[in-house]
CSV table of C-alpha atoms and ligand atoms in Angstrom, one decimal:
chain,number,residue,atom,x,y,z
S,126,MET,CA,0.0,0.0,0.0
S,127,LEU,CA,2.9,2.3,-0.9
S,128,GLY,CA,1.8,6.0,-0.9
S,129,ALA,CA,-1.6,5.3,0.5
S,130,SER,CA,-2.3,7.0,3.8
S,131,ARG,CA,-2.8,4.4,6.5
S,132,SER,CA,-5.9,4.9,8.6
S,133,LEU,CA,-5.3,4.4,12.2
S,134,THR,CA,-8.9,4.7,13.2
S,135,VAL,CA,-9.7,2.0,15.7
S,136,ALA,CA,-13.2,0.5,15.6
S,137,GLU,CA,-15.2,2.1,18.5
S,138,GLU,CA,-18.0,0.4,20.3
S,139,THR,CA,-20.8,1.7,22.5
S,140,LEU,CA,-21.0,0.0,25.9
S,141,HIS,CA,-23.9,0.5,28.2
S,142,ILE,CA,-23.1,-0.4,31.8
S,143,GLY,CA,-25.8,-1.0,34.5
S,144,ILE,CA,-25.3,-1.4,38.2
S,145,ASP,CA,-27.7,-2.1,41.0
S,146,ASP,CA,-28.2,-3.3,44.6
S,147,THR,CA,-24.9,-2.5,46.1
S,148,ASP,CA,-26.2,-0.9,49.3
S,149,SER,CA,-27.8,-1.9,52.6
S,150,LYS,CA,-29.7,0.2,55.1
S,151,ASP,CA,-26.5,0.7,57.0
S,152,GLY,CA,-24.3,2.0,54.2
S,153,MET,CA,-23.2,2.6,50.6
S,154,CYS,CA,-25.4,3.9,47.8
S,155,THR,CA,-25.5,2.6,44.2
S,156,THR,CA,-25.2,6.2,42.9
S,157,TYR,CA,-21.8,6.4,44.7
S,158,VAL,CA,-20.6,3.3,42.9
S,159,GLY,CA,-21.7,5.0,39.6
S,160,ALA,CA,-20.1,8.3,40.5
S,161,VAL,CA,-16.7,6.6,41.4
S,162,LEU,CA,-16.9,4.6,38.2
S,163,PHE,CA,-17.7,7.7,36.1
S,164,ASP,CA,-14.6,9.4,37.5
S,165,VAL,CA,-12.4,6.3,37.1
S,166,LEU,CA,-13.4,5.7,33.5
S,167,ARG,CA,-13.0,9.4,32.6
S,168,SER,CA,-9.5,9.4,34.1
S,169,LEU,CA,-8.7,6.5,31.8
S,170,GLY,CA,-9.8,8.5,28.8
S,171,VAL,CA,-13.0,6.6,28.2
S,172,ARG,CA,-15.4,8.7,26.3
S,173,MET,CA,-18.8,9.3,28.1
S,174,LEU,CA,-21.8,9.6,25.8
S,175,ASP,CA,-23.9,11.3,28.3
S,176,HIS,CA,-24.2,12.0,32.0
S,177,PRO,CA,-24.4,8.9,34.2
S,178,TYR,CA,-28.0,7.9,34.5
S,179,LEU,CA,-29.8,7.6,37.9
S,180,VAL,CA,-32.7,5.4,37.1
S,181,ARG,CA,-35.5,5.1,39.6
S,182,LEU,CA,-37.3,1.8,39.3
S,183,ASN,CA,-40.7,0.7,40.6
S,184,PRO,CA,-41.2,2.7,43.9
S,185,ASN,CA,-43.5,-0.1,45.2
S,186,CYS,CA,-40.8,-2.8,44.8
S,187,PRO,CA,-40.7,-4.9,48.0
S,188,TYR,CA,-37.0,-5.6,47.6
S,189,LYS,CA,-35.8,-2.0,47.5
S,190,THR,CA,-33.6,-0.6,50.3
S,191,ARG,CA,-34.8,3.0,49.9
S,192,GLY,CA,-35.5,4.8,46.7
S,193,ASN,CA,-35.1,1.9,44.3
S,194,ALA,CA,-32.2,3.5,42.4
S,195,ALA,CA,-30.0,1.9,39.8
S,196,VAL,CA,-27.3,3.6,37.7
S,197,ALA,CA,-26.1,3.3,34.2
S,198,LEU,CA,-23.1,4.7,32.3
S,199,HIS,CA,-22.9,4.9,28.5
S,200,VAL,CA,-19.5,4.9,27.0
S,201,LYS,CA,-17.7,4.8,23.7
S,202,LEU,CA,-14.4,3.0,23.5
S,203,GLY,CA,-12.0,1.1,21.3
S,204,ARG,CA,-12.9,-2.6,21.0
S,205,GLU,CA,-9.6,-3.7,22.5
S,206,ARG,CA,-10.4,-1.8,25.7
S,207,ILE,CA,-13.7,-3.3,26.4
S,208,GLY,CA,-12.4,-6.3,28.3
S,209,ASP,CA,-10.3,-4.1,30.6
S,210,VAL,CA,-13.2,-1.7,31.3
S,211,LYS,CA,-15.5,-4.6,32.2
S,212,LYS,CA,-12.9,-6.0,34.6
S,213,ARG,CA,-12.6,-2.6,36.2
S,214,VAL,CA,-16.3,-2.2,36.6
S,215,LEU,CA,-16.7,-5.6,38.3
S,216,ALA,CA,-13.6,-5.0,40.5
S,217,LEU,CA,-15.1,-1.7,41.7
S,218,VAL,CA,-18.5,-3.2,42.5
S,219,GLU,CA,-16.7,-6.0,44.3
S,220,ARG,CA,-14.7,-3.5,46.3
S,221,LEU,CA,-17.6,-1.1,47.2
S,222,TYR,CA,-20.7,-3.2,47.8
S,223,GLU,CA,-22.0,-3.7,51.3
S,224,ARG,CA,-20.8,-7.1,52.4
S,225,GLY,CA,-22.5,-9.2,55.0
S,226,TYR,CA,-26.1,-8.5,54.1
S,227,GLY,CA,-28.3,-11.2,52.5
S,228,ASP,CA,-30.5,-8.5,50.9
S,229,THR,CA,-27.6,-6.8,49.2
S,230,GLN,CA,-27.4,-8.7,46.0
S,231,PRO,CA,-25.3,-6.7,43.4
S,232,GLY,CA,-25.9,-7.0,39.7
S,233,VAL,CA,-24.0,-5.6,36.7
S,234,ALA,CA,-25.1,-5.5,33.1
S,235,PHE,CA,-23.0,-4.9,30.0
S,236,ILE,CA,-24.9,-4.2,26.7
S,237,LEU,CA,-22.7,-3.8,23.7
S,238,GLY,CA,-24.0,-1.7,20.8
S,239,GLU,CA,-27.6,-0.7,20.2
S,240,VAL,CA,-30.2,-1.3,23.0
S,241,ALA,CA,-32.9,-3.6,21.4
S,242,GLY,CA,-36.5,-2.5,21.7
S,243,GLU,CA,-37.5,-5.4,23.9
S,244,LEU,CA,-34.8,-4.4,26.4
S,245,ALA,CA,-36.1,-0.9,26.6
S,246,GLY,CA,-39.6,-2.4,27.1
S,247,PHE,CA,-38.3,-4.4,30.0
S,248,ALA,CA,-36.8,-1.3,31.6
S,249,GLU,CA,-40.1,0.5,31.2
S,250,ARG,CA,-41.8,-2.4,32.9
S,251,ALA,CA,-39.3,-2.4,35.8
S,252,VAL,CA,-40.4,1.2,36.5
S,253,ARG,CA,-44.1,0.2,36.5
S,254,GLU,CA,-44.4,-3.4,37.6
S,255,ILE,CA,-42.6,-6.2,39.4
S,256,VAL,CA,-40.4,-8.3,37.0
S,257,SER,CA,-38.7,-11.5,37.9
S,258,LEU,CA,-35.0,-12.4,37.9
S,259,ASP,CA,-35.7,-15.3,35.6
S,260,GLU,CA,-37.3,-13.0,33.1
S,261,ALA,CA,-34.2,-10.7,33.3
S,262,LEU,CA,-31.9,-13.7,32.8
S,263,GLU,CA,-33.8,-15.0,29.8
S,264,LEU,CA,-34.1,-11.7,28.1
S,265,ALA,CA,-30.4,-11.0,28.7
S,266,ALA,CA,-29.5,-14.4,27.2
S,267,SER,CA,-31.6,-13.9,24.2
S,268,SER,CA,-30.4,-10.3,23.6
S,269,GLY,CA,-26.7,-11.0,24.1
S,270,VAL,CA,-26.5,-9.0,27.3
S,271,GLU,CA,-23.8,-10.0,29.8
S,272,LEU,CA,-25.1,-10.1,33.4
S,273,HIS,CA,-23.0,-10.6,36.5
S,274,GLY,CA,-24.5,-11.2,39.9
S,275,ILE,CA,-23.0,-11.3,43.4
S,276,ASN,CA,-24.6,-12.9,46.6
S,277,GLY,CA,-27.7,-14.1,44.7
S,278,GLY,CA,-27.5,-11.2,42.2
S,279,ARG,CA,-31.1,-9.9,42.3
S,280,GLY,CA,-29.5,-6.6,41.3
S,281,ARG,CA,-29.2,-8.0,37.8
S,282,ILE,CA,-32.9,-7.0,37.3
S,283,GLY,CA,-32.1,-3.4,38.1
S,284,ALA,CA,-28.8,-3.4,36.3
S,285,LEU,CA,-30.4,-4.7,33.1
S,286,ALA,CA,-33.2,-2.2,33.4
S,287,ALA,CA,-30.8,0.8,34.1
S,288,ALA,CA,-28.5,-0.1,31.2
S,289,SER,CA,-31.4,-0.3,28.7
S,290,TYR,CA,-33.5,2.5,30.1
S,291,ARG,CA,-34.5,5.1,27.4
S,292,MET,CA,-34.0,8.4,29.1
S,293,ASP,CA,-36.3,10.4,26.9
S,294,GLU,CA,-37.9,12.4,29.7
S,295,TYR,CA,-35.6,13.5,32.4
S,296,THR,CA,-34.4,15.9,35.1
S,297,PHE,CA,-31.0,16.2,36.7
S,298,GLU,CA,-29.5,15.8,40.1
S,299,ALA,CA,-26.1,17.1,41.1
S,300,ILE,CA,-24.8,14.9,44.0
S,301,ALA,CA,-21.9,15.8,46.4
S,302,TYR,CA,-20.4,12.8,48.1
S,303,ARG,CA,-18.6,12.7,51.5
S,304,VAL,CA,-15.1,11.5,52.2
S,305,PRO,CA,-15.3,7.9,53.7
S,306,GLU,CA,-14.0,9.1,57.1
S,307,ASN,CA,-17.3,11.0,57.5
S,308,TRP,CA,-19.8,8.3,56.4
S,309,GLY,CA,-22.3,7.7,59.2
S,310,THR,CA,-21.6,11.0,61.0
S,311,VAL,CA,-23.9,14.1,61.1
S,312,ARG,CA,-23.8,16.0,57.8
S,313,ARG,CA,-22.4,19.5,58.2
S,314,ILE,CA,-24.5,21.6,55.8
S,315,ASP,CA,-25.1,25.3,56.3
S,316,ALA,CA,-28.9,25.5,56.3
S,317,GLU,CA,-29.0,29.2,55.5
S,318,SER,CA,-27.0,28.6,52.3
S,319,VAL,CA,-29.6,26.0,51.3
S,320,ARG,CA,-32.4,28.5,51.8
S,321,ALA,CA,-30.6,31.2,49.9
S,322,MET,CA,-29.9,28.7,47.0
S,323,ASP,CA,-33.5,27.7,47.0
S,324,GLU,CA,-34.7,31.3,46.7
S,325,ALA,CA,-32.1,32.1,44.0
S,326,THR,CA,-32.8,29.0,41.8
S,327,ARG,CA,-36.5,28.2,42.6
S,328,GLY,CA,-38.2,27.0,39.5
S,329,GLU,CA,-35.0,25.7,38.0
S,330,THR,CA,-34.2,23.5,41.1
S,331,PHE,CA,-36.8,21.8,43.1
S,332,ASP,CA,-37.5,20.0,46.4
S,333,ASN,CA,-34.7,21.7,48.2
S,334,ILE,CA,-36.9,22.6,51.2
S,335,ASP,CA,-40.2,21.3,52.5
S,336,PRO,CA,-42.5,24.4,52.2
S,337,GLU,CA,-44.7,23.3,55.1
S,338,THR,CA,-42.0,22.5,57.7
S,339,GLY,CA,-39.0,24.4,56.4
S,340,GLU,CA,-37.0,21.2,56.6
S,341,ILE,CA,-33.9,20.9,54.3
S,342,ARG,CA,-34.6,18.2,51.7
S,343,ILE,CA,-31.3,18.0,49.9
S,344,ALA,CA,-29.5,15.7,52.3
S,345,PRO,CA,-30.5,12.1,53.2
S,346,HIS,CA,-30.8,10.9,56.8
S,347,THR,CA,-29.1,7.6,56.1
S,348,PRO,CA,-25.4,6.7,56.8
S,349,CYS,CA,-24.7,6.5,53.1
S,350,PRO,CA,-21.9,8.4,51.2
S,351,VAL,CA,-24.2,11.1,49.8
S,352,LEU,CA,-23.7,14.5,51.3
S,353,ALA,CA,-26.4,16.3,49.4
S,354,GLY,CA,-28.1,16.4,46.1
S,355,VAL,CA,-29.7,19.3,44.2
S,356,ARG,CA,-32.5,18.4,41.8
S,357,ALA,CA,-33.1,20.6,38.8
S,358,VAL,CA,-34.5,20.8,35.3
S,359,SER,CA,-31.1,21.3,33.7
S,360,ALA,CA,-27.6,20.0,34.5
S,361,GLU,CA,-26.3,23.5,34.7
S,362,ALA,CA,-28.9,24.6,37.2
S,363,ALA,CA,-28.3,21.5,39.4
S,364,LEU,CA,-24.6,22.2,39.5
S,365,ARG,CA,-25.1,25.9,40.1
S,366,GLY,CA,-27.5,25.2,42.9
S,367,LEU,CA,-25.1,22.7,44.5
S,368,LYS,CA,-22.2,25.2,44.3
S,369,MET,CA,-24.3,27.7,46.2
S,370,VAL,CA,-24.6,25.4,49.2
S,371,ARG,CA,-21.9,25.8,52.0
S,372,PHE,CA,-20.6,22.5,53.2
S,373,ASN,CA,-18.7,22.5,56.5
S,374,GLU,CA,-16.9,19.3,55.7
S,375,PRO,CA,-14.9,18.1,52.7
S,376,VAL,CA,-16.5,17.0,49.5
S,377,GLU,CA,-15.0,13.9,47.9
S,378,ARG,CA,-16.5,14.3,44.5
S,379,VAL,CA,-19.5,15.8,42.6
S,380,VAL,CA,-21.4,14.1,39.8
S,381,VAL,CA,-24.4,15.3,37.8
S,382,PHE,CA,-26.8,12.5,37.0
S,383,LYS,CA,-29.4,12.6,34.3
S,384,THR,CA,-32.5,10.9,35.9
S,385,ASN,CA,-36.1,9.9,35.4
S,386,GLN,CA,-36.9,11.5,38.7
S,387,ALA,CA,-39.9,13.9,38.6
S,388,THR,CA,-41.2,12.5,35.3
S,389,ASP,CA,-44.2,10.5,36.5
S,390,ARG,CA,-43.0,7.6,34.4
S,391,HIS,CA,-44.2,5.1,37.0
S,392,LEU,CA,-47.9,6.1,36.5
S,393,VAL,CA,-50.1,4.0,34.3
S,394,GLU,CA,-53.6,5.3,33.4
S,395,CYS,CA,-56.1,2.5,34.0
S,396,SER,CA,-59.5,1.4,35.3
S,397,VAL,CA,-60.1,0.3,38.8
S,398,ALA,CA,-60.6,-3.3,37.6
S,399,GLU,CA,-57.1,-3.2,36.1
S,400,LEU,CA,-55.3,-2.2,39.3
S,401,ARG,CA,-52.8,-4.7,40.6
S,402,PRO,CA,-50.6,-4.7,43.8
S,403,ASN,CA,-47.3,-2.9,43.4
S,404,MET,CA,-48.1,-0.9,40.3
S,405,SER,CA,-48.5,2.9,40.3
S,406,ALA,CA,-51.7,4.1,38.6
S,407,VAL,CA,-53.9,7.0,37.6
S,408,ILE,CA,-57.6,6.3,38.0
S,409,SER,CA,-60.5,8.6,37.1
S,410,GLY,CA,-63.8,8.2,38.9
S,411,VAL,CA,-66.3,9.5,41.3
S,412,VAL,CA,-66.0,9.8,45.1
S,413,CYS,CA,-68.4,7.3,46.5
S,414,SER,CA,-67.9,7.6,50.3
S,415,THR,CA,-67.4,10.4,52.8
S,416,PRO,CA,-63.8,10.7,53.8
S,417,TYR,CA,-62.8,9.2,57.2
S,418,THR,CA,-59.7,9.4,59.4
S,419,ILE,CA,-58.6,6.6,61.6
S,420,PRO,CA,-56.4,6.8,64.8
S,421,GLY,CA,-52.9,7.7,63.7
S,422,GLY,CA,-54.3,10.3,61.3
S,423,HIS,CA,-54.5,8.2,58.1
S,424,THR,CA,-57.4,9.4,55.9
S,425,PHE,CA,-59.3,7.4,53.3
S,426,ILE,CA,-62.0,7.8,50.7
S,427,ARG,CA,-63.5,5.4,48.1
S,428,ILE,CA,-63.5,6.1,44.4
S,429,ARG,CA,-65.6,4.3,41.9
S,430,ASP,CA,-65.4,4.1,38.1
S,431,ALA,CA,-67.5,1.9,35.7
S,432,SER,CA,-65.4,-1.1,36.5
S,433,GLY,CA,-65.3,-1.1,40.3
S,434,GLU,CA,-64.4,0.7,43.6
S,435,ILE,CA,-61.1,1.3,45.3
S,436,ILE,CA,-59.9,2.7,48.7
S,437,CYS,CA,-57.7,5.7,48.3
S,438,ALA,CA,-55.4,6.6,51.2
S,439,ALA,CA,-53.7,9.8,52.3
S,440,TYR,CA,-51.4,8.6,55.1
S,441,GLU,CA,-50.3,10.7,58.1
S,442,PRO,CA,-47.0,11.7,56.5
S,443,THR,CA,-48.9,13.5,53.7
S,444,ARG,CA,-49.9,16.1,56.3
S,445,GLU,CA,-51.9,19.0,54.8
S,446,PHE,CA,-52.7,17.0,51.7
S,447,ARG,CA,-55.2,15.1,54.0
S,448,ASN,CA,-57.2,18.2,54.4
S,449,ILE,CA,-57.9,18.2,50.7
S,450,VAL,CA,-59.0,14.6,50.9
S,451,ARG,CA,-61.1,15.3,54.0
S,452,SER,CA,-62.9,18.1,52.0
S,453,LEU,CA,-64.1,15.7,49.3
S,454,MET,CA,-67.7,14.7,49.1
S,455,PRO,CA,-69.6,11.9,47.4
S,456,GLY,CA,-70.2,12.7,43.7
S,457,ASP,CA,-67.0,14.7,43.2
S,458,ARG,CA,-65.2,13.7,40.0
S,459,VAL,CA,-61.4,13.1,40.6
S,460,ARG,CA,-58.3,11.6,39.2
S,461,ALA,CA,-56.2,9.9,41.9
S,462,MET,CA,-52.6,9.0,41.3
S,463,GLY,CA,-50.3,6.7,43.4
S,464,GLY,CA,-48.9,3.3,44.3
S,465,VAL,CA,-51.2,0.4,44.7
S,466,LYS,CA,-50.8,-1.9,47.7
S,467,MET,CA,-52.7,-4.9,49.1
S,468,LYS,CA,-53.8,-4.0,52.6
S,469,PRO,CA,-55.9,-6.0,55.1
S,470,GLU,CA,-58.9,-3.7,54.0
S,471,GLY,CA,-58.3,-4.6,50.4
S,472,LEU,CA,-56.4,-3.0,47.4
S,473,THR,CA,-55.5,0.5,48.3
S,474,LEU,CA,-54.2,3.4,46.2
S,475,ASN,CA,-51.7,5.4,48.2
S,476,MET,CA,-52.3,8.9,46.7
S,477,GLU,CA,-49.3,11.0,45.6
S,478,LYS,CA,-51.4,13.5,43.6
S,479,LEU,CA,-55.1,14.2,43.4
S,480,GLU,CA,-56.8,16.1,40.6
S,481,ILE,CA,-60.3,17.4,41.4
S,482,LEU,CA,-62.1,17.6,38.1
S,483,THR,CA,-65.6,18.8,39.3
S,484,LEU,CA,-67.2,19.3,42.6
S,485,ALA,CA,-70.7,17.8,43.2
S,486,GLU,CA,-73.4,20.2,44.3
S,487,HIS,CA,-74.5,19.5,47.9
S,488,TYR,CA,-77.1,21.4,49.8
S,489,VAL,CA,-77.8,22.3,53.4
S,490,MET,CA,-81.5,22.1,54.2
S,491,ARG,CA,-83.1,24.6,56.6
S,492,PRO,CA,-86.6,25.4,57.7
S,493,PRO,CA,-88.5,27.8,55.4
S,494,PRO,CA,-89.7,31.3,56.6
S,495,CYS,CA,-93.3,31.2,57.8
S,496,PRO,CA,-95.7,32.4,55.1
S,497,GLY,CA,-97.7,34.2,57.8
S,498,CYS,CA,-95.3,36.1,59.9
S,499,GLY,CA,-92.0,35.7,57.9
S,500,ARG,CA,-90.1,34.2,60.9
S,501,ARG,CA,-88.1,31.1,60.4
S,502,MET,CA,-90.2,28.0,61.2
S,503,LYS,CA,-89.2,25.1,63.4
S,504,SER,CA,-89.1,21.4,62.7
S,505,ALA,CA,-92.4,19.8,63.8
S,506,GLY,CA,-90.6,16.5,64.4
S,507,ARG,CA,-89.1,13.8,62.3
S,508,ASP,CA,-90.8,13.6,58.9
S,509,GLU,CA,-93.5,16.0,60.2
S,510,GLY,CA,-92.5,19.1,58.2
S,511,TYR,CA,-92.4,22.6,59.8
S,512,ARG,CA,-94.5,24.6,62.2
S,513,CYS,CA,-94.5,28.2,63.1
S,514,LYS,CA,-94.4,28.6,66.9
S,515,ARG,CA,-96.0,32.1,66.6
S,516,CYS,CA,-98.9,31.7,64.2
S,517,GLY,CA,-99.2,27.9,64.2
S,518,GLU,CA,-98.8,27.7,60.4
S,519,ARG,CA,-97.6,24.3,59.1
S,520,LEU,CA,-95.7,23.4,56.0
S,521,PRO,CA,-94.6,20.0,54.6
S,522,LYS,CA,-91.0,18.7,54.7
S,523,SER,CA,-90.7,19.4,51.0
S,524,ALA,CA,-91.0,23.2,51.7
S,525,ALA,CA,-87.5,23.1,53.2
S,526,GLU,CA,-85.1,25.8,51.9
S,527,ARG,CA,-82.1,24.3,50.0
S,528,LYS,CA,-79.0,26.3,50.3
S,529,PRO,CA,-76.0,25.3,48.1
S,530,LEU,CA,-73.2,24.2,50.4
S,531,GLU,CA,-70.1,26.3,50.1
S,532,ARG,CA,-67.2,23.9,49.3
S,533,LYS,CA,-63.9,24.4,51.0
S,534,ILE,CA,-61.9,23.1,48.0
S,535,LYS,CA,-61.6,24.1,44.3
S,536,PRO,CA,-61.0,22.0,41.2
S,537,GLY,CA,-57.3,21.6,40.5
S,538,VAL,CA,-54.4,19.4,41.1
S,539,TYR,CA,-53.0,18.8,44.6
S,540,GLU,CA,-49.9,17.0,45.7
S,541,VAL,CA,-48.3,15.5,48.9
S,542,PRO,CA,-45.4,17.5,50.5
S,543,PRO,CA,-41.9,16.8,49.2
S,544,SER,CA,-41.1,14.6,52.3
S,545,ALA,CA,-43.9,12.2,51.3
S,546,ARG,CA,-43.2,12.3,47.6
S,547,ARG,CA,-41.8,9.5,45.4
S,548,HIS,CA,-38.7,10.3,43.5
S,549,LEU,CA,-40.5,9.6,40.3
S,550,THR,CA,-43.5,11.8,41.0
S,551,ARG,CA,-43.4,15.1,39.1
S,552,PRO,CA,-43.8,18.1,41.4
S,553,LEU,CA,-46.6,20.4,40.3
S,554,LEU,CA,-44.1,23.3,40.3
S,555,LEU,CA,-42.4,21.8,37.3
S,556,ASN,CA,-45.6,22.0,35.2
S,557,ARG,CA,-46.1,25.6,36.0
S,558,ILE,CA,-42.7,26.8,34.5
D,138,LIG,P1,-30.8,2.9,47.0
D,138,LIG,O1,-31.9,3.7,46.5
D,138,LIG,O2,-30.3,3.3,48.3
D,138,LIG,O3,-29.7,2.7,46.0
D,138,LIG,P2,-32.5,0.8,46.5
D,138,LIG,O4,-33.7,1.3,47.1
D,138,LIG,O5,-32.2,1.1,45.1
D,138,LIG,O6,-31.3,1.4,47.3
D,138,LIG,P3,-31.7,-1.9,46.0
D,138,LIG,O7,-30.7,-2.1,47.1
D,138,LIG,O8,-31.1,-1.5,44.7
D,138,LIG,O9,-32.6,-0.7,46.6
D,138,LIG,O10,-32.7,-3.1,45.9
D,138,LIG,C1,-33.7,-3.1,44.9
D,138,LIG,C2,-33.7,-4.6,44.4
D,138,LIG,O11,-34.9,-4.8,43.7
D,138,LIG,C3,-32.6,-4.8,43.4
D,138,LIG,O12,-32.2,-6.1,43.5
D,138,LIG,C4,-33.3,-4.7,42.0
D,138,LIG,O13,-32.7,-5.5,41.0
D,138,LIG,C5,-34.7,-5.2,42.4
D,138,LIG,N1,-35.7,-4.5,41.6
D,138,LIG,C6,-35.8,-3.2,41.2
D,138,LIG,N2,-36.9,-3.0,40.5
D,138,LIG,C7,-37.6,-4.1,40.4
D,138,LIG,C8,-38.8,-4.5,39.8
D,138,LIG,N3,-39.5,-3.6,39.1
D,138,LIG,N4,-39.2,-5.8,39.9
D,138,LIG,C9,-38.4,-6.7,40.6
D,138,LIG,N5,-37.3,-6.4,41.2
D,138,LIG,C10,-36.8,-5.1,41.1
């Protein structure tokens, strides 16, 4: 090939890496494993195709530790480096996962090249339903996906879902991590700086502060490596918000995740008859009971559509939201959204948001004025109509005056406070901007 220019371009491949189930209630966080991996691979010159993904899976999953988070990294690299990168990923997961817990069952997925449609379908289902490990293993085998499991490896479900998740609706979260020496100690975050950040960036960032209690919402209460995370509609705003927070302790690293948080992707519009435990649903129907509150403060109503009836709950942690529910009356048309659980009382929809479409007209009945003297008449006894004490005039029960009841609520969408909100649930604030 004398004289011909020799091309040195090396064939590049896309590798999608998914990781899940590395943490226990006592420590670690799968986002931290993702963050460390992101930095390690970048330092090795591996090209990142996007931000790392923080994928929230089904919030009703009984196996979750906390927020059912899995992570994915999407990289482009020379074919000859793939083996080495995979080894590094597995070694890192081995090094960081929480050992000694039966429920911590790490999983890692490697998808080379295009993500097939049925894989994306599986990921979508993992956000909305319960899927089995067998199904994940079969799908991986038939799609050429490499899965690795440790300690039982249930995390392969989440790892496969995260690696194949199509992030076509998203927000961002900039997360600062603590140095290992500080894990498990009280987080030293300047609360005033969080309030100032919230004011300066509100609308672009969200859920920094609980508006009802003033509680700081950017830091977890668990002994995990996360120091704080700022959620935002853009990566730039998330990072800008995080930089405005004063930390009185060292920050080990900061990573901005692209995430399906605040997208409502877990919600499935369906009829009451189609509701199943552990899914999240939107049902439209008519209130068919008066609301009632039980000791402990949990409040319930029943909603009916053409296919059946369901109990809808506003539990005590939803605080003021319960007042909205308590103001409902039979006949009101609503859309209720939330997770479906099997409770001793039956299938129950745990409301995250409630849209009041129309309010039913209710009336208060009162005695009519006396046709003789004009004074208000008195009841003449049960089913006896009305009698005027002054002039003895009588009128039947049907003569009662009907006054429309003034309702305390208005049609509109209502939501639970940030402290009771699912990561996947879209705050109403984001629909207003
Ligand atoms: P953290 O948010 O702190 O990272 P976590 O709440 O994400 O913790 P995990 O420790 O990851 O919880 O445990 C969730 C487990 O449930 C994983 O093994 C994951 O594979 C599995 N899982 C996730 N979604 C589903 C689903 N839809 N169906 C069945 N299993 C699932």
